[in-house]
mmCIF file of C-alpha atoms in Angstrom:
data_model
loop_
_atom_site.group_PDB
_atom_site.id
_atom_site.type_symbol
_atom_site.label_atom_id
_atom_site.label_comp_id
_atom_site.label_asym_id
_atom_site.label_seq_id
_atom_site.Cartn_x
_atom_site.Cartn_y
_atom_site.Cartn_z
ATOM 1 C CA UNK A 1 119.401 94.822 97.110
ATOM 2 C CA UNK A 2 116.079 94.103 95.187
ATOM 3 C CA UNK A 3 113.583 97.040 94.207
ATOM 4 C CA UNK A 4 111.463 95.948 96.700
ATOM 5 C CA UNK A 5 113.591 97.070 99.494
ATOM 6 C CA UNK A 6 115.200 100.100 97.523
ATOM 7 C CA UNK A 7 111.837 101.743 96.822
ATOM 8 C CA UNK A 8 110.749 100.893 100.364
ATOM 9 C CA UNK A 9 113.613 102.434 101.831
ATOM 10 C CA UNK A 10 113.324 105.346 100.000
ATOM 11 C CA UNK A 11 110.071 106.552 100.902
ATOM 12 C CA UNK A 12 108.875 107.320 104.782
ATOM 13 C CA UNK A 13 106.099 104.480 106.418
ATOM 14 C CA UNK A 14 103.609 107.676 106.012
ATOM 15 C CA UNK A 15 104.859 107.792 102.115
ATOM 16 C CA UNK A 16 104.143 104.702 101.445
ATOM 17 C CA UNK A 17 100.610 105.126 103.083
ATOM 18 C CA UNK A 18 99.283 108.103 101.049
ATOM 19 C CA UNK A 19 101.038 106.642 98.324
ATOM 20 C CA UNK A 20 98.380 103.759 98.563
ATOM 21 C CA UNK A 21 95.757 106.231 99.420
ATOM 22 C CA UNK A 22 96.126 108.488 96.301
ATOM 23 C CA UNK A 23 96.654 105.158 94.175
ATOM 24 C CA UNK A 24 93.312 103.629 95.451
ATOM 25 C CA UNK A 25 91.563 107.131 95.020
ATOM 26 C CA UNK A 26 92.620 107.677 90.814
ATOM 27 C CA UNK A 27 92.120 104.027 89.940
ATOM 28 C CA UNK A 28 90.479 104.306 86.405
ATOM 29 C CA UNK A 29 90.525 108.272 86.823
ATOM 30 C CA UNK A 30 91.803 110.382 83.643
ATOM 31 C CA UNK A 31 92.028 113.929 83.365
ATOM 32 C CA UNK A 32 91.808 115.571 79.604
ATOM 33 C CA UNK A 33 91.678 111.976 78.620
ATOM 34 C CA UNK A 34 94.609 110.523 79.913
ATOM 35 C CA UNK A 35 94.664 107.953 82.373
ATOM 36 C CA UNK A 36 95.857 108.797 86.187
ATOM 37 C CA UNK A 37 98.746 106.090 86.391
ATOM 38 C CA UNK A 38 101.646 108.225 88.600
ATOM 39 C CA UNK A 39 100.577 106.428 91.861
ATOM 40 C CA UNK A 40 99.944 103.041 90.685
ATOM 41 C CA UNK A 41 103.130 103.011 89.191
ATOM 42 C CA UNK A 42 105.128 104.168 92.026
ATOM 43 C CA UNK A 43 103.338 101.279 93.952
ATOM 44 C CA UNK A 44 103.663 98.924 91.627
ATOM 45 C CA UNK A 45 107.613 99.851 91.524
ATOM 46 C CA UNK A 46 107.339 100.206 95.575
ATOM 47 C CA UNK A 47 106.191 96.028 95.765
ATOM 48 C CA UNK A 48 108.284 95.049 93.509
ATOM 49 C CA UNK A 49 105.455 94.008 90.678
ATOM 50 C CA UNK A 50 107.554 95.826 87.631
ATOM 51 C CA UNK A 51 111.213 96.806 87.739
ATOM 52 C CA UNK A 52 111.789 100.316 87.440
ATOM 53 C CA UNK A 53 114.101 99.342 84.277
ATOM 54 C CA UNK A 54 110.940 97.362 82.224
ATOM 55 C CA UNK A 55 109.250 100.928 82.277
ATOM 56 C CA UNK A 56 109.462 103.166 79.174
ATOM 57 C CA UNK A 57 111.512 106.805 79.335
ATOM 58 C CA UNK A 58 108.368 107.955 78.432
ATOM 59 C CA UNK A 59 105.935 106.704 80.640
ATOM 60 C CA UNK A 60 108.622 107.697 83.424
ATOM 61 C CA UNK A 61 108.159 111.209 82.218
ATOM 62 C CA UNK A 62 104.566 110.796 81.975
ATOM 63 C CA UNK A 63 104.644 110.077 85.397
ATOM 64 C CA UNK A 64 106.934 112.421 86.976
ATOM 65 C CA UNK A 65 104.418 115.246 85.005
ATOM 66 C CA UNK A 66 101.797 114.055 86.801
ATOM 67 C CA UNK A 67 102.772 113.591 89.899
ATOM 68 C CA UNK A 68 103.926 117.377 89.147
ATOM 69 C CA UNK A 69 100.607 118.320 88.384
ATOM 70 C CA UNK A 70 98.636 116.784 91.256
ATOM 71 C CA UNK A 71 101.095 118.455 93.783
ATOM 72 C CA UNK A 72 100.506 121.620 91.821
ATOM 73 C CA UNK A 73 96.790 121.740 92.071
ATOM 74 C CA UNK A 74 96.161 119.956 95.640
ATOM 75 C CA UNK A 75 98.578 123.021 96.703
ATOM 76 C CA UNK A 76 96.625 125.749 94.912
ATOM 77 C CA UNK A 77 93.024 124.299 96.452
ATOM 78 C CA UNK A 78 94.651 124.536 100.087
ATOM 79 C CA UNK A 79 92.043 121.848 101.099
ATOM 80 C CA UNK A 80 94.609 119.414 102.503
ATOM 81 C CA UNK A 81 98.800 119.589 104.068
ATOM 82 C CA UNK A 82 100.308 119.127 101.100
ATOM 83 C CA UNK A 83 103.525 118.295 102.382
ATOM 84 C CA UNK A 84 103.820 114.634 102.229
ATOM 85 C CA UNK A 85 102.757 114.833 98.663
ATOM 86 C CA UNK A 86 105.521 117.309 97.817
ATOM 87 C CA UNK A 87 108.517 115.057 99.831
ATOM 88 C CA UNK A 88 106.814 111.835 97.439
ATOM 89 C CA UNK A 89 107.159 113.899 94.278
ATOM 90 C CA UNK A 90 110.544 115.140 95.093
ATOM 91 C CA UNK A 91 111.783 111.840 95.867
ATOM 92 C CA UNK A 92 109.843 110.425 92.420
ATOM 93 C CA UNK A 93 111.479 112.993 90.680
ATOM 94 C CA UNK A 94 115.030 111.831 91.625
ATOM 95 C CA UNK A 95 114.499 108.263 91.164
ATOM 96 C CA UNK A 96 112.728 109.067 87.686
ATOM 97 C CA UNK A 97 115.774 110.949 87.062
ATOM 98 C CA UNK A 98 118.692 108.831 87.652
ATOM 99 C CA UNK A 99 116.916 105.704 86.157
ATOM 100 C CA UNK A 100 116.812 108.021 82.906
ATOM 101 C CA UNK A 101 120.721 108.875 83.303
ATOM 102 C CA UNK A 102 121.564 105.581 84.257
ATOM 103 C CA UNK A 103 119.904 104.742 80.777
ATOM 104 C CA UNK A 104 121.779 107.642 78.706
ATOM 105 C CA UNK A 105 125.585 106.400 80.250
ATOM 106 C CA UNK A 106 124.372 102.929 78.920
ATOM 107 C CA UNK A 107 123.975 103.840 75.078
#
């Protein structure tokens, strides 16, 4: 199975959608100075342009914060259903977090 089709199967058709919404809406965005990269990572990991094991712990963790933090604050302006954000960042969050575990049984 390539990471194409893993990272496709993982997330719902409407996912992958708002995935590409939110990614095309924080291209060259920072906040506090700090780039906006969580989307355009998980799409870049969803086609298959970078392998989720070329990616640095860090940036992982960099990413899983922010998608943290955008769910956080599009929930507390009550603007928008929030809910397909929140299934995306809890399915981020597990992928994030057995690619890091998968990396600590390795050492």
């Amino acid at each position: 199975m390539n990471i194409l089709n893993e990272f496709s199967k993982t997330f719902s058709k409407e996912e992958l959608e708002e995935i590409e919404v939110f990614k095309e809406g924080t291209e060259a965005m920072s906040v506090e100075g700090k780039e906006i990269i969580c989307f355009q990572l998980l799409y870049q990991l969803i086609n298959g342009n970078i392998k989720i094991s070329e990616v640095s712990k860090d940036k992982l963790l960099f990413t899983y914060a922010q998608l943290k933090g955008f769910k956080e604050i599009s929930g507390s302006i009550g603007i928008f259903d929030t809910s397909l954000l929140e299934s995306i960042v809890s399915k981020a969050k597990k992928i994030i977090s057995e690619e890091i575990e998968k990396r600590k049984q390795k050492r």
